XYZ file of C-alpha atoms in Angstrom:
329
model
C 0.000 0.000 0.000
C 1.213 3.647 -0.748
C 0.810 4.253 2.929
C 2.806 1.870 4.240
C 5.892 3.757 4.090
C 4.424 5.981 6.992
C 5.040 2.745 9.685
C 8.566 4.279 9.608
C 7.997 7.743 11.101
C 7.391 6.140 14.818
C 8.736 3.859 16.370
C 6.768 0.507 16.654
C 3.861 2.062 14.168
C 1.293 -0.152 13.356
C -0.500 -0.114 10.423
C -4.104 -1.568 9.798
C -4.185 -2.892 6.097
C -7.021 -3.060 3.796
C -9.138 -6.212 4.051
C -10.527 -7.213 0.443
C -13.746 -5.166 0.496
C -11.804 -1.648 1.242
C -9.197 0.724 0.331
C -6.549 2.509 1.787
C -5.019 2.116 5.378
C -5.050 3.508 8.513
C -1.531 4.010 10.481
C -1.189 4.111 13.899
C 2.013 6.682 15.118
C 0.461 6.710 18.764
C -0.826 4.590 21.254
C -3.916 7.164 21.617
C -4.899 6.715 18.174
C -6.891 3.344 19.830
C -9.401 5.977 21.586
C -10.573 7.179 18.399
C -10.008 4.354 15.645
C -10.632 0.771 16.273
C -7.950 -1.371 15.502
C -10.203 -3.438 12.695
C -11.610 0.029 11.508
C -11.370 -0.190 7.439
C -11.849 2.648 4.834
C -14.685 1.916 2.543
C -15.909 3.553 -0.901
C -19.460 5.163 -0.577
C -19.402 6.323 -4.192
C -17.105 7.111 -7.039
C -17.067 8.773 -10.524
C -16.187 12.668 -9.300
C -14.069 14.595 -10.853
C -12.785 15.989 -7.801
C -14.519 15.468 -4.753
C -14.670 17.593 -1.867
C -16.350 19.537 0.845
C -18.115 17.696 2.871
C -20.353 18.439 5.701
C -22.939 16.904 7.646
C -26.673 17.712 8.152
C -27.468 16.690 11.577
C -31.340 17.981 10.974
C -31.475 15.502 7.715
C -29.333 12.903 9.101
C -26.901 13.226 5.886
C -23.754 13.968 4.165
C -23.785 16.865 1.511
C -20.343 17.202 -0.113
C -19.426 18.529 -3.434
C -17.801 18.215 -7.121
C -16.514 21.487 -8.200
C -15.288 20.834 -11.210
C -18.739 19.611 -12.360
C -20.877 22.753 -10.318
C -23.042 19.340 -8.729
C -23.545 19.185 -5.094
C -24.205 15.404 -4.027
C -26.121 14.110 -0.949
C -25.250 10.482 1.179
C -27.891 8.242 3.027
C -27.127 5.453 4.523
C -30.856 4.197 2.953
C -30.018 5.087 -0.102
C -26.919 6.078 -1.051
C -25.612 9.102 -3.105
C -27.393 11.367 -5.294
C -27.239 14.867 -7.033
C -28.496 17.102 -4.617
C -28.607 20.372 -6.542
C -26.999 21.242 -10.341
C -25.851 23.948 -10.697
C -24.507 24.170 -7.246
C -22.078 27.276 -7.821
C -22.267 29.918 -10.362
C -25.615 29.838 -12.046
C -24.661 30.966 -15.913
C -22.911 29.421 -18.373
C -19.194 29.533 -17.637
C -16.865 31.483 -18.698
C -13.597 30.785 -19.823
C -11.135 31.294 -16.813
C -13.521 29.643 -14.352
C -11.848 26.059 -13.786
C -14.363 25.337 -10.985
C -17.820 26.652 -10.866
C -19.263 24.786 -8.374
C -18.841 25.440 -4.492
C -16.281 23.988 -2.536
C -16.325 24.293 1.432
C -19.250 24.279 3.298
C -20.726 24.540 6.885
C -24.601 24.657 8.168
C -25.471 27.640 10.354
C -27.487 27.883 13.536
C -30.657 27.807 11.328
C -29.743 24.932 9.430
C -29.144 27.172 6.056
C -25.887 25.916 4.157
C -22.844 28.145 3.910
C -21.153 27.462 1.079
C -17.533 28.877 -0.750
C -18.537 29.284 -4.528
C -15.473 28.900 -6.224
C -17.667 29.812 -9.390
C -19.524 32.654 -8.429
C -16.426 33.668 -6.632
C -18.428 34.670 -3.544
C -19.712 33.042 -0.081
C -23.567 32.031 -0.170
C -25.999 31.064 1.714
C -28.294 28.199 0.244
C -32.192 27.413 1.884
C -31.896 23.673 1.980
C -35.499 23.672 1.779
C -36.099 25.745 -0.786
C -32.389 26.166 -2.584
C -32.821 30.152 -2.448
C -29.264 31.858 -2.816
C -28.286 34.577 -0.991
C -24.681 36.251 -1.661
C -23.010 37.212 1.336
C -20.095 39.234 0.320
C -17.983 38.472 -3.179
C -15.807 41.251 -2.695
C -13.059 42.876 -0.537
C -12.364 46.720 -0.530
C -14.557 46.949 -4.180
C -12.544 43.989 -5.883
C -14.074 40.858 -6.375
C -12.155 37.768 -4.696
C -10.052 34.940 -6.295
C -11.924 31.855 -5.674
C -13.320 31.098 -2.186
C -12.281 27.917 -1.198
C -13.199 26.722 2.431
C -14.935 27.700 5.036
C -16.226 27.571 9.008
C -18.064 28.968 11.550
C -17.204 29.958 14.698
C -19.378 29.602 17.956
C -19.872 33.293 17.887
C -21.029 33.095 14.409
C -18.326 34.634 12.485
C -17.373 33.311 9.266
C -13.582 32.584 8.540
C -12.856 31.868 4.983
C -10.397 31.240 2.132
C -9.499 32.784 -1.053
C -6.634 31.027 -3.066
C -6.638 30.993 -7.128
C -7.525 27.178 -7.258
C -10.680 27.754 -9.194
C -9.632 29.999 -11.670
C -7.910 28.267 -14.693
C -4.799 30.542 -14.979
C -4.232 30.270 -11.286
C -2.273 33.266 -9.847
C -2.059 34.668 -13.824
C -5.354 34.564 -13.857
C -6.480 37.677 -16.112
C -9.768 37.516 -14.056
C -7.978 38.468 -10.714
C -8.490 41.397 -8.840
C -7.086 41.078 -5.814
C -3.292 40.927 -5.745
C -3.223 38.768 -2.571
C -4.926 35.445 -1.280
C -6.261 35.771 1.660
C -7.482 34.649 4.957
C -10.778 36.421 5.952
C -13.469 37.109 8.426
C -16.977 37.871 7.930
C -19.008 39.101 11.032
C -22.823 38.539 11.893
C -23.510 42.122 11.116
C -21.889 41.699 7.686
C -18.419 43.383 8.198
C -15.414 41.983 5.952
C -12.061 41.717 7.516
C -8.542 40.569 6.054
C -6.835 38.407 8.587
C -3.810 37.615 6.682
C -2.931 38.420 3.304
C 0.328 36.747 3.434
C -0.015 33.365 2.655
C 0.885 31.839 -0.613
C -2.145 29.107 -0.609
C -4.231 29.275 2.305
C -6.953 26.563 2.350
C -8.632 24.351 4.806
C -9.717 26.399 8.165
C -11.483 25.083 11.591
C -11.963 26.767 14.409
C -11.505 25.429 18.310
C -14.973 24.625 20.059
C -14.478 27.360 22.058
C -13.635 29.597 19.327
C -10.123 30.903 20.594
C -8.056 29.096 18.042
C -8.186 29.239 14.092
C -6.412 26.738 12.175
C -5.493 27.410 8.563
C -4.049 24.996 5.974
C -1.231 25.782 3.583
C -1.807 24.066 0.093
C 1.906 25.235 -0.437
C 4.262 22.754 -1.685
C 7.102 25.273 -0.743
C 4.860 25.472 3.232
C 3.221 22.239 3.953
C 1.879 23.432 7.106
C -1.098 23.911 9.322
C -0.446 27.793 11.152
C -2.512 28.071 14.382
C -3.388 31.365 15.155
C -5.070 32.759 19.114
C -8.215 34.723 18.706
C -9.322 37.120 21.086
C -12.899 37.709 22.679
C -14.035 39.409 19.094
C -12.463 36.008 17.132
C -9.470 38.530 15.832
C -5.750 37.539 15.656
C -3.404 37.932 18.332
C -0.761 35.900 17.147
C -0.001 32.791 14.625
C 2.493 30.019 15.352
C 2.982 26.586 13.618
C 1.214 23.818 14.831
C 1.694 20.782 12.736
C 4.268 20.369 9.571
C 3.933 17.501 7.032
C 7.046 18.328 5.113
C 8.347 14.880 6.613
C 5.116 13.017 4.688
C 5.360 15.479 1.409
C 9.325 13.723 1.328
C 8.455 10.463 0.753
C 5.883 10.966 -2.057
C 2.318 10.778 -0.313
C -0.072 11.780 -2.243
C -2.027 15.028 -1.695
C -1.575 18.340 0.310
C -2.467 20.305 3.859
C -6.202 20.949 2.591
C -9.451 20.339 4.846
C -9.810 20.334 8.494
C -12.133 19.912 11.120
C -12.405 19.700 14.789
C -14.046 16.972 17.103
C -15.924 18.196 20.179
C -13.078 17.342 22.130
C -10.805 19.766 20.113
C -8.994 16.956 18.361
C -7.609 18.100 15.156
C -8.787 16.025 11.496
C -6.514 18.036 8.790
C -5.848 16.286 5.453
C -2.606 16.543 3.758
C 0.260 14.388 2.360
C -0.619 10.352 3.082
C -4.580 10.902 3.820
C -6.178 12.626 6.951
C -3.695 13.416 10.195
C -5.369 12.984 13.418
C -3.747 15.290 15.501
C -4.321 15.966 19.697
C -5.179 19.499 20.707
C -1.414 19.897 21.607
C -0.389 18.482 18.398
C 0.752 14.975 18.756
C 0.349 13.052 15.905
C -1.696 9.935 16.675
C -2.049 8.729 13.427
C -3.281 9.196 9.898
C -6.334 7.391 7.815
C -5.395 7.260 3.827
C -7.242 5.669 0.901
C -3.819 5.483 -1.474
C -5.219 8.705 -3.384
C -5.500 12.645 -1.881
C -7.993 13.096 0.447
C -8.894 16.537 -0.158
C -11.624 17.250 2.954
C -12.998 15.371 5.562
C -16.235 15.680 7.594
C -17.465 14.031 11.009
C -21.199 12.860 11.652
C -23.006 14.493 14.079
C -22.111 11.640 16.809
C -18.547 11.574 15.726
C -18.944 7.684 14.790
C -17.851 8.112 11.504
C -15.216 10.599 9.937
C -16.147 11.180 5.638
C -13.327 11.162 3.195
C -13.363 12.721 -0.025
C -10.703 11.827 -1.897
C -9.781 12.992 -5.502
C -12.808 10.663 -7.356
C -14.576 9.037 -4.895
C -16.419 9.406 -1.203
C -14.911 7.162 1.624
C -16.089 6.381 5.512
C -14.281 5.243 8.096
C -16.018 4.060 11.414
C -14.353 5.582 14.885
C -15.167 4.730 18.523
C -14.920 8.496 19.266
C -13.287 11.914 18.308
């Protein structure tokens, strides 16, 4: 398996290999991994065919999985009675598109208090909120300062209700040449209750996947930077502002040896344990960052998404949906 070459990075690493019927592997680098993954836990396929799958979130008050193909602007929904199926087409920008736009459907998503969807349209190049009841749109901002943005690409919210999002070039075909670009930076940005835009960090090269702390004093952010393989960690104060950004987890070590994929989604367990995808598959990290171990299906998992009882954690990875079971997060 491509993971097995992770076994190596602790001492006495176990690793859990596929049984017929699954994919992938799960590697243990701690003993505390057991708390969270059972050692006969597999990584199964839940559907394939995507051209790049992604997003995923999960809607406690339907008792499903939405997650996403932006590529193809469709929006998909999982039950376990019935399996996957288009949820809404188009699920991003609503016109034809336009040359330039490489993805056009949304990427990152989160449900608010009111159980609306909150969505990054890479497409429409905006954050919206969808009516999962009756799929009205609502823009929420699509521009910073009078320019429009890049390409929102993930999303959360925090506790307080502030929305932190990303804006790398990913869906724009050109990238950073990109004649449809406006804005010279990509940037990390918060978006209040009352509707006020602030740039958190303009700095980054490829800022990505970000999750917030259940208490909503830490941000996470994910660098899709093959030159900065990193997840930065950075202290909010009592308005959910930055105080200061430090490192917290580095998976140059896994980019080394070849694993496929990048720092990309993350999210957080009730217990403040870290999910963040990257090199090898998902990293399950400890609030302190230890690295217990990592789940992989031999592709790039590009997001990842717990149920509402944390029993499961959702994989989507490059052109297919994955599960794996866990005892708790």
């Amino acid at each position: 398996m491509v993971l097995a070459g992770l076994a190596s990075l602790s001492a006495g690493a176990r690793l859990n290999a596929a049984a017929p019927s699954a994919i992938g592997s799960i590697t243990w680098l701690d003993p505390g991994l057991d708390r969270i993954v059972a050692p006969s836990a597999v990584v199964t396929v839940l559907g394939r065919g995507y051209k790049w799958a992604e997003g995923p979130v999960w809607v406690q008050r339907d008792n499903c999985l939405l997650f996403n193909d932006p590529p193809s602007n469709m929006l998909y929904r999982w039950r376990a009675k019935d399996g996957v199926h288009p949820f809404l087409s188009p699920s991003g920008l609503q016109s034809a598109v336009p040359p330039g736009i490489r993805e056009p459907g949304v990427n990152g998503m989160a449900i608010d208090s009111s159980g609306a969807l909150i969505a990054a349209d890479s497409g429409t190049r905006a954050i919206v909120r969808i009516d999962l009841r009756t799929r009205a749109r609502t823009i929420l901002v699509d521009r910073f300062q009078g320019k429009r943005f890049n390409s929102p690409n993930d999303l959360c919210i925090a506790p307080s209700g502030m929305i932190y999002f990303t804006d790398p070039p990913y869906g724009l075909t050109d990238g950073d040449a990109s004649s449809l670009r406006e804005l010279e930076h990509c940037g990390l940005y918060a978006l209040s209750p009352d509707g006020r835009l602030s740039l958190l960090d303009g700095s980054q090269r490829r800022p990505n996947g970000v999750a917030t702390t259940p208490d909503g004093r830490t941000l996470y952010l994910a660098l899709s930077d093959e030159r900065q393989p990193e997840i930065l960690a950075y202290a909010l104060d009592e308005r959910g502002f930055p105080t200061g950004r430090r490192l917290f987890h580095d998976m140059r070590a896994q980019q080394e040896k070849g694993l496929p994929g990048l720092p990309d989604g993350i999210k957080l367990s009730r217990h403040g344990n870290i999910f963040a995808t990257g090199p090898g598959g998902v990293h399950i990290l400890t609030p302190d960052g230890r690295a217990l171990g990592m789940v992989g299906t031999g592709k790039a998992v590009a997001n990842c998404a717990l149920d509402s009882a944390e029993r499961r954690l959702f994989l989507t990875s490059s052109d297919m949906l994955a599960v794996v079971p866990i005892r708790s997060a």
